[in-house]
Amino acid sequence: MTSLIDHLASKMQPYQGRRWRVAFSGGLDSTVLLHALTALAPRSPVQAIHIHHGLQAQADDWQQHCAAVCARLGLEFTCLQVSVESGASLENAARQARYQAFESQLEEGDLLLQGHHLDDQTETMLLRLFRGTGLDGLRGIPETRPLGAGLICRPLLALPRSDLEAYAREHGLEWVEDPSNSDSRFDRNFLRNEVLPLVSQRWPGYRGSMMRLRRLIEDASTAEQHCLDPLGDIDKKPFPIASLAMLNTAQQQRRLRRWLAGWQIVPSLAQLQAVQQAVSAEEDAQPLVQLAGRQIRRFQGHLYVTVLADFDPKARWRWDGAQPLAMPGVGCLAAEPGPGAAPLPFTVAFRQGGERFQPVGRPHSQQLKKLLQEAAVPPWRRARLPLIYVNDELVAVADLWVHEHWAARLQGWRFRWCPEE
């Protein structure tokens, strides 16, 4: 079926020469995408990445099936096992674990290709509509978006599932079926299995109508963005609350939705209103809004998106600085010795309260708590900063300060702190 191949070739033409990494579950969508890409493989190397969630009894069988498919196609196959934390939404937790695993595999310029199609797009738009989303939510699944050092691309998003089924039949493809897809207790399955077949009987062209709506929303959003965004691109940055001062409620919501979209967060109306309440809380308040596994916090006139994992505040490490020190749930501490600097017996720990410190250039020591407040370190980061000791003396605080009395004795050692947040 050449139409799907031609469509795919057109979509992938701008990305020739990059590495194409396919999110390969073994289902119909990713099987068709992977097979069709082999026709274009001379233009770019193709690799399949399979995520083993361990949530279904057939998970090992699916991995073996995917490995066999790639062997027949002569493609590189990588399987990544992830652990999914239990919680209110197992589906959301699995999605987060999956994307974290994908992100770990992407290098600069890589493409992660996914097999989402037009039916997926329509379901997503309707689900968000029923959950009370705004106009940005009704834009549905983006065709491309950044992920880590690479880019997610969904080249089949404009094609209905029936086109993928026809391609699979023509080429005799085999795929796996997830039995949970028939469980209509899940919202998407209920919509797909119970609601949309009835809608299709009454309005067979509903997919096209939904796509026209999406294009109108895109056009309106682009026009409004030019009117409302004198600050330019604020995605992935702390959100300046002052930018909302002259906007009405609807315009504030539009701006907040755009900012949250940069973090792949599509809030319901109730969640968005909770964020607005955080904006208007008292100055000394520390509001916290939970959204999609992340936290929205406010500090000194800005909103922040954080992802804070659990950590052991009593943990201590012996460290010589030769290799980066991974601190689970918190971040990674690295060091560079100065020329001729000797190894030192570092100990790394977290604040326990009552510490005093004298940064280079200060005439006397102060409470570390006061120094962190003065430096405008957000409150949620203060307990997670690594404190670096030598023989029980506090010599450095992350990469913020070195102690006045240790500046010479450290012989040029420099520290770099990369928080997991």
GROMACS .gro file of C-alpha atoms in nm:
model
  421
    1MET     CA    1   0.000   0.000   0.000
    2THR     CA    2   0.207   0.287  -0.131
    3SER     CA    3  -0.003   0.572   0.012
    4LEU     CA    4   0.115   0.507   0.367
    5ILE     CA    5   0.477   0.475   0.251
    6ASP     CA    6   0.451   0.795   0.049
    7HIS     CA    7   0.296   0.977   0.344
    8LEU     CA    8   0.571   0.852   0.573
    9ALA     CA    9   0.845   0.946   0.328
   10SER     CA   10   0.707   1.300   0.307
   11LYS     CA   11   0.692   1.334   0.685
   12MET     CA   12   1.042   1.195   0.741
   13GLN     CA   13   1.214   1.388   0.461
   14PRO     CA   14   1.316   1.680   0.691
   15TYR     CA   15   1.479   1.434   0.932
   16GLN     CA   16   1.706   1.244   0.698
   17GLY     CA   17   2.048   1.171   0.841
   18ARG     CA   18   1.930   1.160   1.201
   19ARG     CA   19   1.899   0.843   1.404
   20TRP     CA   20   1.542   0.714   1.399
   21ARG     CA   21   1.447   0.532   1.720
   22VAL     CA   22   1.107   0.367   1.717
   23ALA     CA   23   0.900   0.318   2.033
   24PHE     CA   24   0.814  -0.045   1.957
   25SER     CA   25   0.550  -0.205   2.178
   26GLY     CA   26   0.469  -0.483   1.932
   27GLY     CA   27   0.114  -0.355   1.879
   28LEU     CA   28  -0.041  -0.272   1.543
   29ASP     CA   29   0.062   0.095   1.533
   30SER     CA   30   0.431   0.056   1.612
   31THR     CA   31   0.459  -0.262   1.405
   32VAL     CA   32   0.330  -0.084   1.094
   33LEU     CA   33   0.553   0.218   1.161
   34LEU     CA   34   0.863   0.005   1.211
   35HIS     CA   35   0.797  -0.206   0.902
   36ALA     CA   36   0.723   0.097   0.682
   37LEU     CA   37   1.036   0.276   0.801
   38THR     CA   38   1.251  -0.009   0.670
   39ALA     CA   39   1.162   0.110   0.320
   40LEU     CA   40   1.325   0.442   0.411
   41ALA     CA   41   1.607   0.296   0.621
   42PRO     CA   42   1.889   0.377   0.375
   43ARG     CA   43   1.826   0.743   0.455
   44SER     CA   44   1.871   0.704   0.832
   45PRO     CA   45   1.962   0.425   1.076
   46VAL     CA   46   1.659   0.270   1.249
   47GLN     CA   47   1.655   0.121   1.599
   48ALA     CA   48   1.362  -0.026   1.793
   49ILE     CA   49   1.323   0.044   2.164
   50HIS     CA   50   1.086  -0.179   2.361
   51ILE     CA   51   0.974  -0.088   2.713
   52HIS     CA   52   0.915  -0.385   2.946
   53HIS     CA   53   0.677  -0.258   3.217
   54GLY     CA   54   0.624  -0.596   3.379
   55LEU     CA   55   0.257  -0.511   3.435
   56GLN     CA   56   0.109  -0.791   3.224
   57ALA     CA   57   0.166  -1.166   3.244
   58GLN     CA   58   0.250  -1.164   2.872
   59ALA     CA   59   0.525  -0.900   2.907
   60ASP     CA   60   0.809  -1.148   2.850
   61ASP     CA   61   0.631  -1.294   2.547
   62TRP     CA   62   0.585  -0.945   2.400
   63GLN     CA   63   0.956  -0.873   2.443
   64GLN     CA   64   1.045  -1.197   2.261
   65HIS     CA   65   0.797  -1.118   1.982
   66CYS     CA   66   0.946  -0.771   1.933
   67ALA     CA   67   1.300  -0.907   1.931
   68ALA     CA   68   1.200  -1.164   1.666
   69VAL     CA   69   1.035  -0.899   1.447
   70CYS     CA   70   1.349  -0.684   1.457
   71ALA     CA   71   1.568  -0.986   1.379
   72ARG     CA   72   1.361  -1.057   1.066
   73LEU     CA   73   1.385  -0.692   0.960
   74GLY     CA   74   1.756  -0.675   1.036
   75LEU     CA   75   1.709  -0.389   1.284
   76GLU     CA   76   1.881  -0.317   1.613
   77PHE     CA   77   1.660  -0.400   1.912
   78THR     CA   78   1.688  -0.260   2.265
   79CYS     CA   79   1.468  -0.361   2.556
   80LEU     CA   80   1.448  -0.135   2.863
   81GLN     CA   81   1.291  -0.265   3.183
   82VAL     CA   82   1.117  -0.006   3.401
   83SER     CA   83   0.956  -0.024   3.742
   84VAL     CA   84   0.617   0.142   3.774
   85GLU     CA   85   0.525   0.291   4.111
   86SER     CA   86   0.181   0.203   4.236
   87GLY     CA   87  -0.057   0.493   4.286
   88ALA     CA   88  -0.391   0.641   4.198
   89SER     CA   89  -0.323   0.623   3.823
   90LEU     CA   90  -0.123   0.320   3.715
   91GLU     CA   91  -0.163   0.430   3.352
   92ASN     CA   92  -0.008   0.770   3.424
   93ALA     CA   93   0.276   0.617   3.629
   94ALA     CA   94   0.356   0.373   3.347
   95ARG     CA   95   0.357   0.657   3.096
   96GLN     CA   96   0.600   0.861   3.305
   97ALA     CA   97   0.833   0.563   3.352
   98ARG     CA   98   0.818   0.493   2.979
   99TYR     CA   99   0.910   0.845   2.873
  100GLN     CA  100   1.191   0.866   3.127
  101ALA     CA  101   1.335   0.547   2.977
  102PHE     CA  102   1.302   0.681   2.622
  103GLU     CA  103   1.466   1.007   2.721
  104SER     CA  104   1.766   0.820   2.862
  105GLN     CA  105   1.832   0.671   2.517
  106LEU     CA  106   1.813   0.990   2.312
  107GLU     CA  107   2.128   1.172   2.209
  108GLU     CA  108   2.152   1.513   2.045
  109GLY     CA  109   1.937   1.523   1.730
  110ASP     CA  110   1.782   1.177   1.774
  111LEU     CA  111   1.418   1.117   1.679
  112LEU     CA  112   1.186   0.903   1.889
  113LEU     CA  113   0.916   0.787   1.647
  114GLN     CA  114   0.575   0.683   1.776
  115GLY     CA  115   0.286   0.520   1.591
  116HIS     CA  116   0.002   0.742   1.711
  117HIS     CA  117  -0.267   0.781   1.444
  118LEU     CA  118  -0.578   0.989   1.376
  119ASP     CA  119  -0.804   0.777   1.597
  120ASP     CA  120  -0.565   0.829   1.890
  121GLN     CA  121  -0.577   1.202   1.824
  122THR     CA  122  -0.956   1.210   1.820
  123GLU     CA  123  -0.981   1.006   2.141
  124THR     CA  124  -0.735   1.235   2.317
  125MET     CA  125  -0.923   1.550   2.218
  126LEU     CA  126  -1.255   1.407   2.335
  127LEU     CA  127  -1.112   1.277   2.663
  128ARG     CA  128  -0.972   1.619   2.740
  129LEU     CA  129  -1.300   1.782   2.646
  130PHE     CA  130  -1.493   1.559   2.887
  131ARG     CA  131  -1.239   1.628   3.162
  132GLY     CA  132  -1.287   2.003   3.131
  133THR     CA  133  -0.978   2.109   2.939
  134GLY     CA  134  -0.929   2.447   2.775
  135LEU     CA  135  -0.848   2.534   2.416
  136ASP     CA  136  -0.483   2.430   2.445
  137GLY     CA  137  -0.590   2.086   2.563
  138LEU     CA  138  -0.817   2.051   2.261
  139ARG     CA  139  -0.513   2.082   2.036
  140GLY     CA  140  -0.457   1.718   2.124
  141ILE     CA  141  -0.137   1.525   2.059
  142PRO     CA  142   0.143   1.733   1.904
  143GLU     CA  143   0.307   1.592   1.593
  144THR     CA  144   0.649   1.684   1.731
  145ARG     CA  145   0.781   1.795   2.068
  146PRO     CA  146   1.119   1.794   2.244
  147LEU     CA  147   1.221   1.506   2.468
  148GLY     CA  148   1.556   1.540   2.642
  149ALA     CA  149   1.829   1.588   2.383
  150GLY     CA  150   1.606   1.462   2.103
  151LEU     CA  151   1.264   1.506   1.947
  152ILE     CA  152   0.944   1.301   1.954
  153CYS     CA  153   0.788   1.267   1.610
  154ARG     CA  154   0.453   1.105   1.524
  155PRO     CA  155   0.451   1.082   1.143
  156LEU     CA  156   0.128   0.876   1.117
  157LEU     CA  157  -0.088   1.114   1.321
  158ALA     CA  158  -0.295   1.226   1.020
  159LEU     CA  159  -0.383   0.869   0.911
  160PRO     CA  160  -0.681   0.671   1.047
  161ARG     CA  161  -0.625   0.334   1.212
  162SER     CA  162  -0.800   0.169   0.916
  163ASP     CA  163  -0.506   0.271   0.692
  164LEU     CA  164  -0.264   0.102   0.930
  165GLU     CA  165  -0.479  -0.212   0.942
  166ALA     CA  166  -0.490  -0.226   0.560
  167TYR     CA  167  -0.110  -0.191   0.541
  168ALA     CA  168  -0.065  -0.468   0.798
  169ARG     CA  169  -0.295  -0.704   0.605
  170GLU     CA  170  -0.122  -0.629   0.275
  171HIS     CA  171   0.220  -0.712   0.419
  172GLY     CA  172   0.111  -1.004   0.636
  173LEU     CA  173   0.227  -0.839   0.957
  174GLU     CA  174   0.166  -0.993   1.299
  175TRP     CA  175   0.130  -0.792   1.617
  176VAL     CA  176   0.043  -0.839   1.982
  177GLU     CA  177  -0.282  -0.732   2.147
  178ASP     CA  178  -0.279  -0.595   2.499
  179PRO     CA  179  -0.577  -0.759   2.676
  180SER     CA  180  -0.623  -0.446   2.890
  181ASN     CA  181  -0.733  -0.262   2.573
  182SER     CA  182  -1.070  -0.438   2.599
  183ASP     CA  183  -1.123  -0.331   2.960
  184SER     CA  184  -1.376  -0.047   2.938
  185ARG     CA  185  -1.316   0.051   3.300
  186PHE     CA  186  -1.037   0.267   3.159
  187ASP     CA  187  -1.165   0.597   3.017
  188ARG     CA  188  -0.990   0.571   2.681
  189ASN     CA  189  -1.106   0.213   2.628
  190PHE     CA  190  -1.463   0.307   2.721
  191LEU     CA  191  -1.454   0.586   2.465
  192ARG     CA  192  -1.294   0.366   2.199
  193ASN     CA  193  -1.500   0.051   2.257
  194GLU     CA  194  -1.839   0.183   2.367
  195VAL     CA  195  -1.887   0.545   2.262
  196LEU     CA  196  -1.710   0.609   1.931
  197PRO     CA  197  -1.866   0.313   1.743
  198LEU     CA  198  -2.206   0.475   1.812
  199VAL     CA  199  -2.078   0.818   1.714
  200SER     CA  200  -1.942   0.675   1.390
  201GLN     CA  201  -2.281   0.529   1.301
  202ARG     CA  202  -2.449   0.868   1.336
  203TRP     CA  203  -2.163   1.096   1.222
  204PRO     CA  204  -1.920   0.888   1.012
  205GLY     CA  205  -1.711   1.195   0.930
  206TYR     CA  206  -1.652   1.295   1.291
  207ARG     CA  207  -1.273   1.246   1.268
  208GLY     CA  208  -1.246   1.503   0.992
  209SER     CA  209  -1.465   1.743   1.188
  210MET     CA  210  -1.241   1.705   1.493
  211MET     CA  211  -0.933   1.780   1.284
  212ARG     CA  212  -1.094   2.094   1.141
  213LEU     CA  213  -1.167   2.204   1.498
  214ARG     CA  214  -0.806   2.139   1.589
  215ARG     CA  215  -0.679   2.352   1.300
  216LEU     CA  216  -0.909   2.638   1.402
  217ILE     CA  217  -0.780   2.616   1.760
  218GLU     CA  218  -0.421   2.619   1.632
  219ASP     CA  219  -0.490   2.932   1.425
  220ALA     CA  220  -0.665   3.109   1.714
  221SER     CA  221  -0.391   3.012   1.955
  222THR     CA  222  -0.120   3.145   1.725
  223ALA     CA  223  -0.302   3.475   1.680
  224GLU     CA  224  -0.364   3.517   2.053
  225GLN     CA  225  -0.007   3.425   2.135
  226HIS     CA  226   0.116   3.724   1.930
  227CYS     CA  227  -0.120   3.951   2.125
  228LEU     CA  228  -0.053   3.814   2.474
  229ASP     CA  229   0.313   3.721   2.470
  230PRO     CA  230   0.540   4.024   2.478
  231LEU     CA  231   0.768   3.821   2.708
  232GLY     CA  232   0.845   3.570   2.434
  233ASP     CA  233   0.909   3.201   2.505
  234ILE     CA  234   0.869   3.126   2.876
  235ASP     CA  235   0.845   2.749   2.843
  236LYS     CA  236   1.063   2.548   3.082
  237LYS     CA  237   1.146   2.860   3.284
  238PRO     CA  238   1.006   2.987   3.615
  239PHE     CA  239   0.679   3.162   3.535
  240PRO     CA  240   0.670   3.537   3.616
  241ILE     CA  241   0.349   3.600   3.806
  242ALA     CA  242   0.365   3.972   3.727
  243SER     CA  243   0.295   3.890   3.361
  244LEU     CA  244  -0.064   3.807   3.461
  245ALA     CA  245  -0.138   4.139   3.627
  246MET     CA  246  -0.313   4.312   3.335
  247LEU     CA  247  -0.493   4.003   3.198
  248ASN     CA  248  -0.846   3.887   3.260
  249THR     CA  249  -0.919   3.539   3.398
  250ALA     CA  250  -0.949   3.370   3.058
  251GLN     CA  251  -0.625   3.526   2.933
  252GLN     CA  252  -0.445   3.424   3.251
  253GLN     CA  253  -0.559   3.067   3.198
  254ARG     CA  254  -0.436   3.072   2.838
  255ARG     CA  255  -0.092   3.193   2.943
  256LEU     CA  256  -0.068   2.941   3.227
  257ARG     CA  257  -0.177   2.657   2.999
  258ARG     CA  258   0.092   2.749   2.749
  259TRP     CA  259   0.357   2.751   3.018
  260LEU     CA  260   0.244   2.414   3.157
  261ALA     CA  261   0.239   2.269   2.804
  262GLY     CA  262   0.615   2.322   2.796
  263TRP     CA  263   0.632   2.057   3.070
  264GLN     CA  264   0.388   1.827   2.887
  265ILE     CA  265   0.119   1.909   3.144
  266VAL     CA  266  -0.238   1.948   3.018
  267PRO     CA  267  -0.444   2.048   3.323
  268SER     CA  268  -0.817   2.016   3.368
  269LEU     CA  269  -1.008   2.335   3.443
  270ALA     CA  270  -1.015   2.248   3.815
  271GLN     CA  271  -0.639   2.195   3.819
  272LEU     CA  272  -0.582   2.521   3.634
  273GLN     CA  273  -0.797   2.704   3.884
  274ALA     CA  274  -0.585   2.555   4.164
  275VAL     CA  275  -0.276   2.701   3.996
  276GLN     CA  276  -0.450   3.038   3.976
  277GLN     CA  277  -0.523   3.017   4.349
  278ALA     CA  278  -0.151   2.955   4.408
  279VAL     CA  279  -0.080   3.271   4.210
  280SER     CA  280  -0.313   3.479   4.427
  281ALA     CA  281  -0.212   3.328   4.765
  282GLU     CA  282  -0.061   3.546   5.037
  283GLU     CA  283   0.301   3.651   4.988
  284ASP     CA  284   0.428   3.441   5.279
  285ALA     CA  285   0.232   3.133   5.173
  286GLN     CA  286   0.397   2.830   5.016
  287PRO     CA  287   0.121   2.686   4.794
  288LEU     CA  288   0.165   2.343   4.637
  289VAL     CA  289  -0.038   2.204   4.346
  290GLN     CA  290   0.010   1.842   4.231
  291LEU     CA  291  -0.018   1.796   3.854
  292ALA     CA  292   0.074   1.490   3.644
  293GLY     CA  293   0.337   1.366   3.888
  294ARG     CA  294   0.488   1.713   3.923
  295GLN     CA  295   0.448   1.992   4.175
  296ILE     CA  296   0.370   2.357   4.104
  297ARG     CA  297   0.527   2.584   4.367
  298ARG     CA  298   0.553   2.958   4.414
  299PHE     CA  299   0.857   3.154   4.527
  300GLN     CA  300   0.952   3.522   4.502
  301GLY     CA  301   0.705   3.617   4.233
  302HIS     CA  302   0.750   3.308   4.015
  303LEU     CA  303   0.587   2.969   3.968
  304TYR     CA  304   0.812   2.663   3.945
  305VAL     CA  305   0.754   2.311   3.816
  306THR     CA  306   0.933   2.055   4.034
  307VAL     CA  307   0.967   1.678   4.035
  308LEU     CA  308   1.095   1.589   4.380
  309ALA     CA  309   1.167   1.225   4.455
  310ASP     CA  310   1.193   1.084   4.806
  311PHE     CA  311   1.541   1.095   4.958
  312ASP     CA  312   1.715   1.007   5.286
  313PRO     CA  313   1.797   1.336   5.467
  314LYS     CA  314   2.030   1.147   5.705
  315ALA     CA  315   2.241   0.995   5.427
  316ARG     CA  316   2.620   1.050   5.432
  317TRP     CA  317   2.884   0.957   5.177
  318ARG     CA  318   3.262   0.923   5.186
  319TRP     CA  319   3.395   1.071   4.863
  320ASP     CA  320   3.734   1.146   4.709
  321GLY     CA  321   3.598   1.362   4.426
  322ALA     CA  322   3.752   1.142   4.157
  323GLN     CA  323   3.415   1.031   4.018
  324PRO     CA  324   3.074   1.203   4.023
  325LEU     CA  325   2.872   1.118   4.333
  326ALA     CA  326   2.517   1.004   4.258
  327MET     CA  327   2.281   1.099   4.541
  328PRO     CA  328   1.957   0.901   4.491
  329GLY     CA  329   1.647   1.113   4.458
  330VAL     CA  330   1.846   1.436   4.481
  331GLY     CA  331   2.110   1.480   4.212
  332CYS     CA  332   2.474   1.435   4.120
  333LEU     CA  333   2.779   1.608   4.269
  334ALA     CA  334   3.101   1.632   4.067
  335ALA     CA  335   3.439   1.790   4.140
  336GLU     CA  336   3.742   1.917   3.951
  337PRO     CA  337   4.075   1.938   4.136
  338GLY     CA  338   4.300   2.234   4.076
  339PRO     CA  339   4.651   2.187   3.929
  340GLY     CA  340   4.853   1.972   4.166
  341ALA     CA  341   4.567   1.943   4.415
  342ALA     CA  342   4.593   1.645   4.647
  343PRO     CA  343   4.299   1.412   4.716
  344LEU     CA  344   4.097   1.508   5.022
  345PRO     CA  345   3.875   1.288   5.243
  346PHE     CA  346   3.542   1.453   5.165
  347THR     CA  347   3.221   1.365   5.344
  348VAL     CA  348   2.893   1.471   5.184
  349ALA     CA  349   2.570   1.514   5.379
  350PHE     CA  350   2.254   1.725   5.395
  351ARG     CA  351   2.150   2.004   5.631
  352GLN     CA  352   2.047   1.889   5.975
  353GLY     CA  353   1.985   2.237   6.118
  354GLY     CA  354   2.203   2.482   6.305
  355GLU     CA  355   2.495   2.485   6.057
  356ARG     CA  356   2.701   2.802   6.031
  357PHE     CA  357   2.915   2.901   5.734
  358GLN     CA  358   3.150   3.181   5.626
  359PRO     CA  359   3.160   3.223   5.246
  360VAL     CA  360   3.476   3.360   5.087
  361GLY     CA  361   3.488   3.736   5.132
  362ARG     CA  362   3.253   3.747   5.432
  363PRO     CA  363   3.398   3.887   5.759
  364HIS     CA  364   3.227   3.633   5.983
  365SER     CA  365   3.015   3.321   5.978
  366GLN     CA  366   2.636   3.322   5.958
  367GLN     CA  367   2.361   3.069   5.995
  368LEU     CA  368   2.345   2.864   5.676
  369LYS     CA  369   1.967   2.903   5.682
  370LYS     CA  370   2.007   3.283   5.659
  371LEU     CA  371   2.263   3.257   5.379
  372LEU     CA  372   2.032   3.039   5.170
  373GLN     CA  373   1.744   3.280   5.223
  374GLU     CA  374   1.966   3.571   5.125
  375ALA     CA  375   2.076   3.388   4.811
  376ALA     CA  376   1.709   3.329   4.716
  377VAL     CA  377   1.747   2.952   4.709
  378PRO     CA  378   1.389   2.818   4.688
  379PRO     CA  379   1.279   2.651   5.015
  380TRP     CA  380   1.226   2.305   4.864
  381ARG     CA  381   1.587   2.299   4.740
  382ARG     CA  382   1.754   2.395   5.067
  383ALA     CA  383   1.726   2.057   5.239
  384ARG     CA  384   1.854   1.885   4.922
  385LEU     CA  385   2.178   2.080   4.878
  386PRO     CA  386   2.493   1.871   4.937
  387LEU     CA  387   2.714   1.997   5.219
  388ILE     CA  388   3.082   1.906   5.174
  389TYR     CA  389   3.295   1.837   5.480
  390VAL     CA  390   3.660   1.761   5.548
  391ASN     CA  391   3.728   1.612   5.892
  392ASP     CA  392   3.387   1.728   6.016
  393GLU     CA  393   3.447   2.086   5.901
  394LEU     CA  394   3.199   2.228   5.653
  395VAL     CA  395   3.416   2.347   5.362
  396ALA     CA  396   3.166   2.402   5.077
  397VAL     CA  397   2.793   2.423   5.011
  398ALA     CA  398   2.714   2.256   4.679
  399ASP     CA  399   2.857   2.484   4.408
  400LEU     CA  400   2.733   2.799   4.586
  401TRP     CA  401   3.014   2.881   4.829
  402VAL     CA  402   3.355   2.775   4.957
  403HIS     CA  403   3.449   2.852   5.319
  404GLU     CA  404   3.673   3.155   5.375
  405HIS     CA  405   3.921   2.952   5.585
  406TRP     CA  406   3.936   2.666   5.334
  407ALA     CA  407   3.971   2.853   5.006
  408ALA     CA  408   4.351   2.813   5.004
  409ARG     CA  409   4.359   2.468   5.160
  410LEU     CA  410   4.123   2.327   4.897
  411GLN     CA  411   4.398   2.393   4.639
  412GLY     CA  412   4.162   2.489   4.361
  413TRP     CA  413   3.902   2.212   4.404
  414ARG     CA  414   3.581   2.319   4.228
  415PHE     CA  415   3.241   2.155   4.274
  416ARG     CA  416   2.951   2.119   4.029
  417TRP     CA  417   2.601   2.038   4.149
  418CYS     CA  418   2.335   1.899   3.914
  419PRO     CA  419   2.004   1.862   4.101
  420GLU     CA  420   1.774   1.586   3.984
  421GLU     CA  421   1.485   1.832   3.993
   0.00000   0.00000   0.00000
